[in-house]
CSV table of C-alpha atoms in Angstrom, one decimal:
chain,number,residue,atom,x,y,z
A,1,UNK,CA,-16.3,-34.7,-25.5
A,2,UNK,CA,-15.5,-31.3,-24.9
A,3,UNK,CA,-16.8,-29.7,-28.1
A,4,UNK,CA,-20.2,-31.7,-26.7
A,5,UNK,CA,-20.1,-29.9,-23.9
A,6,UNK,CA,-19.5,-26.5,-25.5
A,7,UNK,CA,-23.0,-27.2,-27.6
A,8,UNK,CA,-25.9,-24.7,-27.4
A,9,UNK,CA,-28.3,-27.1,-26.1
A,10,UNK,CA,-25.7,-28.9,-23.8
A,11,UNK,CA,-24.6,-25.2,-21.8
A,12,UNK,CA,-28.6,-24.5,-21.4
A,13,UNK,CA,-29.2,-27.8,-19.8
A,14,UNK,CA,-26.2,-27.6,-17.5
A,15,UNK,CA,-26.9,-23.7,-16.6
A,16,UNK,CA,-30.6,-24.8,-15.5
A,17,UNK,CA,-29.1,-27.7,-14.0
A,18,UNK,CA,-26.6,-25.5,-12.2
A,19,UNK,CA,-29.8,-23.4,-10.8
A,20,UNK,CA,-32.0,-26.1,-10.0
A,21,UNK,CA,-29.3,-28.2,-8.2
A,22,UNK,CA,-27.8,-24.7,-6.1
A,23,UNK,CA,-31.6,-24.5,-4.7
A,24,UNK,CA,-31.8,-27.8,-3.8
A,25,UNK,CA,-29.2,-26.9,-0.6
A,26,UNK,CA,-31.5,-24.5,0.1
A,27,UNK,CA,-34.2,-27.4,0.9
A,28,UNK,CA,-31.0,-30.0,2.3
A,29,UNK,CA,-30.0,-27.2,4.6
A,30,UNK,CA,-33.7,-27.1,6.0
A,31,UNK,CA,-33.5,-30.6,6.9
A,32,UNK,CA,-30.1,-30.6,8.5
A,33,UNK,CA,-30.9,-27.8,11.2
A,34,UNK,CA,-28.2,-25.6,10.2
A,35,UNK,CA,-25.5,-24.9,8.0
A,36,UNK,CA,-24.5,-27.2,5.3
A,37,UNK,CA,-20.5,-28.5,6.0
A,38,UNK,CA,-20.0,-27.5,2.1
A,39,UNK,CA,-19.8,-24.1,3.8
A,40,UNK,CA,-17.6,-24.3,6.6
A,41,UNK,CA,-13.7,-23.8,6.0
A,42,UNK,CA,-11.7,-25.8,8.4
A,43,UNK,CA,-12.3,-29.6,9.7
A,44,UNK,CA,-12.7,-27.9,12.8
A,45,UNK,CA,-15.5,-26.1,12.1
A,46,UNK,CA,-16.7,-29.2,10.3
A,47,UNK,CA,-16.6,-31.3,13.5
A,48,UNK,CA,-18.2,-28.9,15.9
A,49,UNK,CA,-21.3,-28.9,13.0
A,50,UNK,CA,-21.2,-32.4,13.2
A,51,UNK,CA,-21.5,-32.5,17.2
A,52,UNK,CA,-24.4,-30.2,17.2
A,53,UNK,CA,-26.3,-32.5,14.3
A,54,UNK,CA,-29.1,-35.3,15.4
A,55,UNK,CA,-28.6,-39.1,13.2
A,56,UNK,CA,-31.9,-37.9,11.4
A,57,UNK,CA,-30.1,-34.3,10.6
A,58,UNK,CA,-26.2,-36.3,9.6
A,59,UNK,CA,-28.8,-38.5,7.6
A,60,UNK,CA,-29.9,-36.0,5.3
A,61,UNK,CA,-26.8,-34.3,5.0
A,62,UNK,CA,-25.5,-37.4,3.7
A,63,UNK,CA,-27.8,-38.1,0.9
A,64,UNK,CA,-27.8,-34.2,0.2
A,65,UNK,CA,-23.5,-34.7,0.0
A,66,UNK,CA,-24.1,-37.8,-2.6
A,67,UNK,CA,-26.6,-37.3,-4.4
A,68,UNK,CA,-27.2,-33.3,-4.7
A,69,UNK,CA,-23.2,-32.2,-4.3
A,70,UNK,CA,-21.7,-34.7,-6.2
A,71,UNK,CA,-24.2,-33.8,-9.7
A,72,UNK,CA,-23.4,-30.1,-8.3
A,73,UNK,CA,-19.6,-29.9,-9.1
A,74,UNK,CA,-20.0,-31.5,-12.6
A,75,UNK,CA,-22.9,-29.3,-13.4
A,76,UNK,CA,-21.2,-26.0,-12.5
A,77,UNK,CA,-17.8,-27.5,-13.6
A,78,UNK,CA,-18.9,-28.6,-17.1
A,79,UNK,CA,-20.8,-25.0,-17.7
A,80,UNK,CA,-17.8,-23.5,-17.0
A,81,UNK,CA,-15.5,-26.2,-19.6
A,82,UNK,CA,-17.8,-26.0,-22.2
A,83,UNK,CA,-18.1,-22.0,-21.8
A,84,UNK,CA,-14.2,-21.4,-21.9
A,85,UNK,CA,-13.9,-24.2,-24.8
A,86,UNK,CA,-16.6,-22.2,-26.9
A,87,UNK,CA,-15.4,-18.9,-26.3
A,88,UNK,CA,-11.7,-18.7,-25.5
A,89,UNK,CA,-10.1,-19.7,-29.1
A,90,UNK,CA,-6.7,-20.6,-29.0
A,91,UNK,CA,-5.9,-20.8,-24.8
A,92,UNK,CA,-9.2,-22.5,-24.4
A,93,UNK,CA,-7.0,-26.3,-23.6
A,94,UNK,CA,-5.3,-24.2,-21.2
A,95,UNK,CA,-8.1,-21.9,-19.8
A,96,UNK,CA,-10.2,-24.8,-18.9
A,97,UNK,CA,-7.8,-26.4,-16.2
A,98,UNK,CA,-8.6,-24.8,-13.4
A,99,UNK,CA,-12.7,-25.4,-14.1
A,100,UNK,CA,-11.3,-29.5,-14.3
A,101,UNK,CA,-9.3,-29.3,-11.1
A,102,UNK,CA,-12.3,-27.5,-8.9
A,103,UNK,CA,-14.7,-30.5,-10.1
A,104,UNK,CA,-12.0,-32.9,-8.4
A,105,UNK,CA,-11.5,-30.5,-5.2
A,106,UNK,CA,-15.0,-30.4,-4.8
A,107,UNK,CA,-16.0,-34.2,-5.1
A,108,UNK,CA,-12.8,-34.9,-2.8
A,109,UNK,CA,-14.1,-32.3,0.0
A,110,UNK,CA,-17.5,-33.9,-0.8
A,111,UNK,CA,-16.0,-37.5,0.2
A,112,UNK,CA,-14.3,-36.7,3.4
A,113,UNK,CA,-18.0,-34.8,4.4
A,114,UNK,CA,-19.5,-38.1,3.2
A,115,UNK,CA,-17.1,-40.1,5.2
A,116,UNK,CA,-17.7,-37.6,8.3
A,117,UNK,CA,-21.1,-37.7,8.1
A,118,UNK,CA,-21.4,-41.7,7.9
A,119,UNK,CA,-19.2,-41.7,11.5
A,120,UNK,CA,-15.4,-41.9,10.3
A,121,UNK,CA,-14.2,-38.1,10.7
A,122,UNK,CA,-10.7,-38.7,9.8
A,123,UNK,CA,-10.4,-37.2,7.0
A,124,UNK,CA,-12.3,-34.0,7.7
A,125,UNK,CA,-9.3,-32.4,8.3
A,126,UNK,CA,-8.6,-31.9,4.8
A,127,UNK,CA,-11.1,-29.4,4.8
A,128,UNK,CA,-8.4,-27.0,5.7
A,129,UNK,CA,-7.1,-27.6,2.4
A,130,UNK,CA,-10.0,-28.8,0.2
A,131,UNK,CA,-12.4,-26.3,0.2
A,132,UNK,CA,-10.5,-22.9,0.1
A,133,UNK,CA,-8.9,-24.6,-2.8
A,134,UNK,CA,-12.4,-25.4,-3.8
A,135,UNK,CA,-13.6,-22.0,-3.8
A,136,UNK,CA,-10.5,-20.2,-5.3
A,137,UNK,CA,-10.5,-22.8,-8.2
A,138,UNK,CA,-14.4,-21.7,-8.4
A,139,UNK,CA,-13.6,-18.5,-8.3
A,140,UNK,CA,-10.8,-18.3,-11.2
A,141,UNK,CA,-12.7,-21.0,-13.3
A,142,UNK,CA,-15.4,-18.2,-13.2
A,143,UNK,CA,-12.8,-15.3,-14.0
A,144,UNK,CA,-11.7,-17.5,-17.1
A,145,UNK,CA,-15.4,-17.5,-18.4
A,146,UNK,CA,-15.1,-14.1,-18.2
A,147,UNK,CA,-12.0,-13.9,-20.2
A,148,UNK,CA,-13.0,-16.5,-22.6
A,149,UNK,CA,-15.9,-14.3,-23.2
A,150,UNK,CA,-13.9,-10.7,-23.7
A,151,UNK,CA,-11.7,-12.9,-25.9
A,152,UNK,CA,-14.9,-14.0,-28.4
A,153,UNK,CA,-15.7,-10.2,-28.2
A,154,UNK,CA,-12.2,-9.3,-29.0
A,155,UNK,CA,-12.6,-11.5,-32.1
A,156,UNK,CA,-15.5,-10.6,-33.6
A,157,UNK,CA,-15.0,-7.0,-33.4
A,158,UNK,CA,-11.2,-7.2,-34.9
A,159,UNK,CA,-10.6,-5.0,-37.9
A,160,UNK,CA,-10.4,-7.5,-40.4
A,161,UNK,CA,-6.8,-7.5,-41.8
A,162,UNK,CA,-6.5,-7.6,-45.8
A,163,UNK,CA,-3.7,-9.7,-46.9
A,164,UNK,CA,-4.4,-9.4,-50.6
A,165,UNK,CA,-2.6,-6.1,-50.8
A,166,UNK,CA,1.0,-7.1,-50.0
């Protein structure tokens, strides 16, 4: 599976999927009067959003949360895999963790909003810990692309070595 996802074809179609699903909030925060939860922090923040949304606005956030944030997380998650699988050589099983553990972080912060959003905040809470470790996983995973592709460079551009003088 993950040499799939480190096909040509396979890192376009999640790159344009990336794109097309990060506008999509841009539409779901229109129709939820405010700030998407995705945004907020803290469970604290998360419940005073919640007490300032309408049924109609939770509504839509809801169906934004499971339908556009859960295809999010495996879009940007699997570009970022299949980028550090094609480019990082060697480290690339080890490189690729932290993309793997920001799809979970994400769909788990995306369950307690779901859960919040459908009337049963107790888990919201784990905001506090969900979604910096959300964004911090985001963030590395996206420092490791990086790497992965200053490692190909690093490659191709190596003086080859010959070993048939020795």
């Amino acid at each position: 599976m993950l040499n799939t996802l480190s096909k040509t074809w396979v890192l376009v179609s999640l790159f344009i999927a990336t794109l097309a699903i990060g506008y999509s909030f841009s539409f779901a925060q229109d129709a939820t009067g405010g700030v998407l939860l995705d945004m907020l922090g803290t469970g604290e923040e998360a419940k005073a959003r919640l007490s300032e949304m309408n049924p109609d606005q939770k509504s839509a956030h809801f169906w934004a949360t499971v339908l556009n944030d859960t295809a999010y997380p495996l879009a940007y998650g699997g570009l970022f895999i299949g980028l550090i699988w094609r480019f990082a050589g060697q480290l690339r099983q080890w490189l690729i963790l932290p993309a793997v553990a920001v799809i979970v972080a994400d769909l788990a912060e995306n369950t307690t909003q779901a859960l919040a959003l459908a009337g049963n905040d107790s888990l919201i809470g784990l905001k506090d810990i969900l979604t910096p470790a959300k964004f911090g996983l985001f963030a590395l995973a996206a420092v490791l692309v990086l790497l992965s592709f200053g490692l190909a460079l690093a490659r191709r551009f190596r003086p080859k070595t010959d070993t048939s003088q020795a």
